Tab-separated table of C-alpha atoms in Angstrom:
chain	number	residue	atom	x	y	z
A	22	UNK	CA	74.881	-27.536	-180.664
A	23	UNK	CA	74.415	-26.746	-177.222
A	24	UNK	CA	71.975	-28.441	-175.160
A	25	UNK	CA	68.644	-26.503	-173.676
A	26	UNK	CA	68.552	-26.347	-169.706
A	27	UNK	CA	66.126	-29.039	-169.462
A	28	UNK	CA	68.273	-31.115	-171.538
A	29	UNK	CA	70.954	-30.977	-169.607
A	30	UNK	CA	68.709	-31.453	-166.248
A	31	UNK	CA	67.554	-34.439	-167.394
A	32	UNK	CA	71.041	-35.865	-168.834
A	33	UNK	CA	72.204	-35.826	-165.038
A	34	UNK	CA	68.793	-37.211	-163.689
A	35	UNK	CA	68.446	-40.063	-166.514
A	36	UNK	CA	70.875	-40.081	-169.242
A	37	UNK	CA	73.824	-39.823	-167.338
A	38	UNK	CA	72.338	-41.143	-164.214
A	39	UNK	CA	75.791	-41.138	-161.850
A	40	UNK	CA	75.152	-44.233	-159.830
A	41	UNK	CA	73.448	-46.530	-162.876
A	42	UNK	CA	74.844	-45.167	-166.161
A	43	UNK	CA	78.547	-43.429	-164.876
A	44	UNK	CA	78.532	-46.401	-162.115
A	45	UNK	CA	79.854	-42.989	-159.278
A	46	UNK	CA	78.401	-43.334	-156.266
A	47	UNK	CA	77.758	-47.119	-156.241
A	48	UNK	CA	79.528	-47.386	-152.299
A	49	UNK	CA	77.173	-45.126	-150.739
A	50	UNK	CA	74.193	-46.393	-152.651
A	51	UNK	CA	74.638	-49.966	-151.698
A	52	UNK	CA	75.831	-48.971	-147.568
A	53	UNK	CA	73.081	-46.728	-146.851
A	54	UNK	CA	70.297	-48.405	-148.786
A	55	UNK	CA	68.958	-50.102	-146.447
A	56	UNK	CA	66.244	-48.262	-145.161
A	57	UNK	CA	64.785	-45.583	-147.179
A	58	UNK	CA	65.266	-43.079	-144.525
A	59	UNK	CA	68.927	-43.251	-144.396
A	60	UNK	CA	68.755	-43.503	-148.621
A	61	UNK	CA	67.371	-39.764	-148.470
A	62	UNK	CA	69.063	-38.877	-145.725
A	63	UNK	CA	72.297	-39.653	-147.641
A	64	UNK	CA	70.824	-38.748	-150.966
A	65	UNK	CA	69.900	-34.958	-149.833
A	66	UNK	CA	73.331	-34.524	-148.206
A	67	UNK	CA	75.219	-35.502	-151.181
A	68	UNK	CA	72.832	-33.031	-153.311
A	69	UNK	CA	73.297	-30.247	-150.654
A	70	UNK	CA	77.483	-31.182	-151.364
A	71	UNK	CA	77.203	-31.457	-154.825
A	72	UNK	CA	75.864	-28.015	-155.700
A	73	UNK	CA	77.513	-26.070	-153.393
A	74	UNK	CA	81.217	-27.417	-154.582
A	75	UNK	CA	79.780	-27.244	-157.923
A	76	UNK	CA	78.689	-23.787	-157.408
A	77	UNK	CA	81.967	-22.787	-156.051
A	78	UNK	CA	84.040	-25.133	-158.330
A	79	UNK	CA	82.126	-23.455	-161.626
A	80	UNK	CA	83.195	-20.382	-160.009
A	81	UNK	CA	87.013	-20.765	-159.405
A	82	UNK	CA	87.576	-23.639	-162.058
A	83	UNK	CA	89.421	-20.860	-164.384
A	84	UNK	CA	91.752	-19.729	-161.483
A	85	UNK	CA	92.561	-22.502	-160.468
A	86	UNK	CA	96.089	-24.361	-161.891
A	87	UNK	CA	95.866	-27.609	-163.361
A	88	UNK	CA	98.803	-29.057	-160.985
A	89	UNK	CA	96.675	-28.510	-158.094
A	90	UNK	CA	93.132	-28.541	-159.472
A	91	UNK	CA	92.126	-32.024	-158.393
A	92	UNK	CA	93.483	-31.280	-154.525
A	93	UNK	CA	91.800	-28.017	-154.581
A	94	UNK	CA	88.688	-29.403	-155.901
A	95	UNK	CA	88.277	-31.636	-153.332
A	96	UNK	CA	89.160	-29.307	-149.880
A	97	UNK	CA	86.376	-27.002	-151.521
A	98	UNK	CA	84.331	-30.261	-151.182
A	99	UNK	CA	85.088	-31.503	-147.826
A	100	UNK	CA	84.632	-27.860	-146.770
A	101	UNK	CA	80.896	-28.689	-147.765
A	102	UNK	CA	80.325	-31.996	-146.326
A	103	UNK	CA	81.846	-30.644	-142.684
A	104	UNK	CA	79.400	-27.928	-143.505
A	105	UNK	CA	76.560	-30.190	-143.834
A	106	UNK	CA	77.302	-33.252	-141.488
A	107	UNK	CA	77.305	-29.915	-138.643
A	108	UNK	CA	74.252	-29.129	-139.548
A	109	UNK	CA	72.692	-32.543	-139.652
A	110	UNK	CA	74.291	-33.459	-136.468
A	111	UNK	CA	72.934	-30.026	-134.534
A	112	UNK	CA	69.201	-30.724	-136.336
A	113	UNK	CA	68.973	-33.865	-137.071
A	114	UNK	CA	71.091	-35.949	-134.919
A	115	UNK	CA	69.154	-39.251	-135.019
A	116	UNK	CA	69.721	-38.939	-139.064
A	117	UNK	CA	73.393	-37.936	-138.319
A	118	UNK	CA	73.214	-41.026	-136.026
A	119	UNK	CA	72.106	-43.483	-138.772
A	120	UNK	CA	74.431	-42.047	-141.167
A	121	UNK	CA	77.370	-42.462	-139.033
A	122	UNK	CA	80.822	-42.612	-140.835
A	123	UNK	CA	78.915	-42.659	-144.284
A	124	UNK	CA	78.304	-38.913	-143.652
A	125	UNK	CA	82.078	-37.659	-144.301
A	126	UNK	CA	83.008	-39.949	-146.725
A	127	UNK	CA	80.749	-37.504	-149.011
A	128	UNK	CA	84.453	-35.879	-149.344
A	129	UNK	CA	85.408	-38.763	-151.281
A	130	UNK	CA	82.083	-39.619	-152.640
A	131	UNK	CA	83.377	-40.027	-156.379
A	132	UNK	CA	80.415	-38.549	-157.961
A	133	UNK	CA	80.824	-35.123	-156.398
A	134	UNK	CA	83.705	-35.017	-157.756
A	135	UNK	CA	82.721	-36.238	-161.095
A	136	UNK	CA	79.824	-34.071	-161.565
A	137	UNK	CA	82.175	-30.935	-161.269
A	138	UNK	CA	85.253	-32.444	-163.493
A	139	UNK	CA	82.034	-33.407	-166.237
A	140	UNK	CA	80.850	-30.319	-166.140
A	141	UNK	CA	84.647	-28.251	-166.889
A	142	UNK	CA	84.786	-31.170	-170.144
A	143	UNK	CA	81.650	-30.405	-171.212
A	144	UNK	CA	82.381	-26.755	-171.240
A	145	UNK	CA	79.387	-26.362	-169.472
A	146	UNK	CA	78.593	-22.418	-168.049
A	147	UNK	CA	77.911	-21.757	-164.487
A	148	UNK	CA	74.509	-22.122	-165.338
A	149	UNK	CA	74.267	-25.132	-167.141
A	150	UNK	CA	76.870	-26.913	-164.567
A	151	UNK	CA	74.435	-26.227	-161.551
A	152	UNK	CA	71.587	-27.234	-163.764
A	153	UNK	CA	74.049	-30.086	-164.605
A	154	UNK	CA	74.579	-30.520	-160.261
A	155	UNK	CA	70.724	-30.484	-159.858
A	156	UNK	CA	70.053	-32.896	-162.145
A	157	UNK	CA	72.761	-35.523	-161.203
A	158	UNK	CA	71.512	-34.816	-157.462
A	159	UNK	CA	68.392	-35.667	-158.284
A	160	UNK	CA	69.417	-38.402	-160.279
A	161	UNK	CA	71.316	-40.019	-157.363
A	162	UNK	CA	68.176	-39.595	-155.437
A	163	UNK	CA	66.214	-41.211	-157.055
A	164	UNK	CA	69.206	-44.169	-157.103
A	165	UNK	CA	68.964	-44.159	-153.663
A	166	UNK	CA	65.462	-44.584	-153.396
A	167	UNK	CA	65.209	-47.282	-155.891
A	168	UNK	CA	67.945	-49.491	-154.692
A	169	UNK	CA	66.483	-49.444	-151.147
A	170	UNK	CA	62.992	-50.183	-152.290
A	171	UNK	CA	64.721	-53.095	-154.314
A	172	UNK	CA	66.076	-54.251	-151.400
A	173	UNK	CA	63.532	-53.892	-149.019
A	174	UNK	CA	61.307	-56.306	-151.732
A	175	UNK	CA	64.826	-58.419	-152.114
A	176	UNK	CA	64.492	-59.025	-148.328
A	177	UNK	CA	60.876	-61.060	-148.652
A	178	UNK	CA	61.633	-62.529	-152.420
A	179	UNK	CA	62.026	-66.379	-152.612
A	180	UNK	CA	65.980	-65.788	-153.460
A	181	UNK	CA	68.451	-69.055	-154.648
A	182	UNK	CA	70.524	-69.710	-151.639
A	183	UNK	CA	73.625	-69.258	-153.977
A	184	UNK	CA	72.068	-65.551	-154.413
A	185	UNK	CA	71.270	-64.263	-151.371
A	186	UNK	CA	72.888	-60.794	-149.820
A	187	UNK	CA	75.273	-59.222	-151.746
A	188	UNK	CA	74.999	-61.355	-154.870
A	189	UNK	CA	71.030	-60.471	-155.713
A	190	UNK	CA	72.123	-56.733	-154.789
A	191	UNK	CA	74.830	-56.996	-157.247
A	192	UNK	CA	72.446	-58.809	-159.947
A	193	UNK	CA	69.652	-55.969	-159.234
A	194	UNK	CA	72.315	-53.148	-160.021
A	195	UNK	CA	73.169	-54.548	-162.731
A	196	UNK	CA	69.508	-54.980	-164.372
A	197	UNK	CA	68.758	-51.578	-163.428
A	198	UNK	CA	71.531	-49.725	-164.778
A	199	UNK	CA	70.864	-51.965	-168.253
A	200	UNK	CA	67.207	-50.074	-167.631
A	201	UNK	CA	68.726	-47.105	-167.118
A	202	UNK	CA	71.044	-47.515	-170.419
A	203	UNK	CA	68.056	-47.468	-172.434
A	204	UNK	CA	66.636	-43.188	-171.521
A	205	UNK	CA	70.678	-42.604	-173.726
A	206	UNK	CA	68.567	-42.758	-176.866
A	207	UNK	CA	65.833	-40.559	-175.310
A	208	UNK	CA	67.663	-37.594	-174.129
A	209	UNK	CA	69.659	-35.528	-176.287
């Protein structure tokens, strides 16, 4: 049966959450997460990235051969982040500032790429796969979001001294993708 548009909007913002369920995304997410201004920042780059390819992926995914699909898929991509690291840099340079190197390695970003080779195995139609782009976009978002505002509270918590840094981040990624686990029996 195929899934309604909402469905599948909310499979990429919950159900198959890219940076807590399909673990894509996690570098990003834990590098720029440590301010919530450079987690959005980064967050509504990627989702500018990840629907344009997608849009122009869904587009030429049938012309493309399968020798050369996975280089093709991603110059179409980094054609997309140079796109949108100009733009931030010529409006928003102190954002391009804090985003620094983090910015073009979008282009590699493996849940760009993901999203688009999900969408061609679920079959999905050029409607449902930018549905499918919006949803994960927003879903990485919101990943963003609440991994800095875990740890900005990490930062003031009474941590073990064997945990602190990179250990309680690793601990709180963990617990929150087991959260996010739980919306697969929800959603469709």
């Amino acid at each position: 049966m195929k899934d309604n548009h909402l469905s599948v909007l909310f499979k990429g913002i919950l159900k198959e959450n890219p940076v807590f369920v399909l673990v894509l995304g996690t570098c990003p997410t834990l590098a720029m997460t440590t301010s919530v201004t450079s987690a959005v920042g980064m967050g509504l780059a990627a989702m500018a990235v990840l629907i344009c390819s997608n849009a122009v992926i869904s587009l030429l995914r049938k012309f493309i051969p399968d020798t050369v699909r996975i280089p093709c898929y991603i110059v179409i991509i980094a054609a997309f982040v140079t796109m949108v690291q100009m733009i931030i840099h010529a409006y928003l340079p102190e954002l391009y500032e804090s985003l620094c190197v983090y910015l073009a390695l979008i282009t590699t970003n493996c849940a760009v790429l993901g999203v688009t080779i999900n969408c061609i195995g679920k079959n999905y139609n050029y409607g449902e796969s930018l549905i499918y782009a919006l949803g994960t976009a927003i879903g990485f978002i919101i990943s963003m979001i609440v991994m800095s505002s875990v740890r900005n509270r990490l930062k003031v918590a009474n941590v073990p001294q064997a945990f602190k840094g990179t250990p309680i981040l690793y601990v709180a990624a963990g617990l929150l993708s087991l959260a996010f686990l739980g919306f697969k029996g929800i959603i469709g």
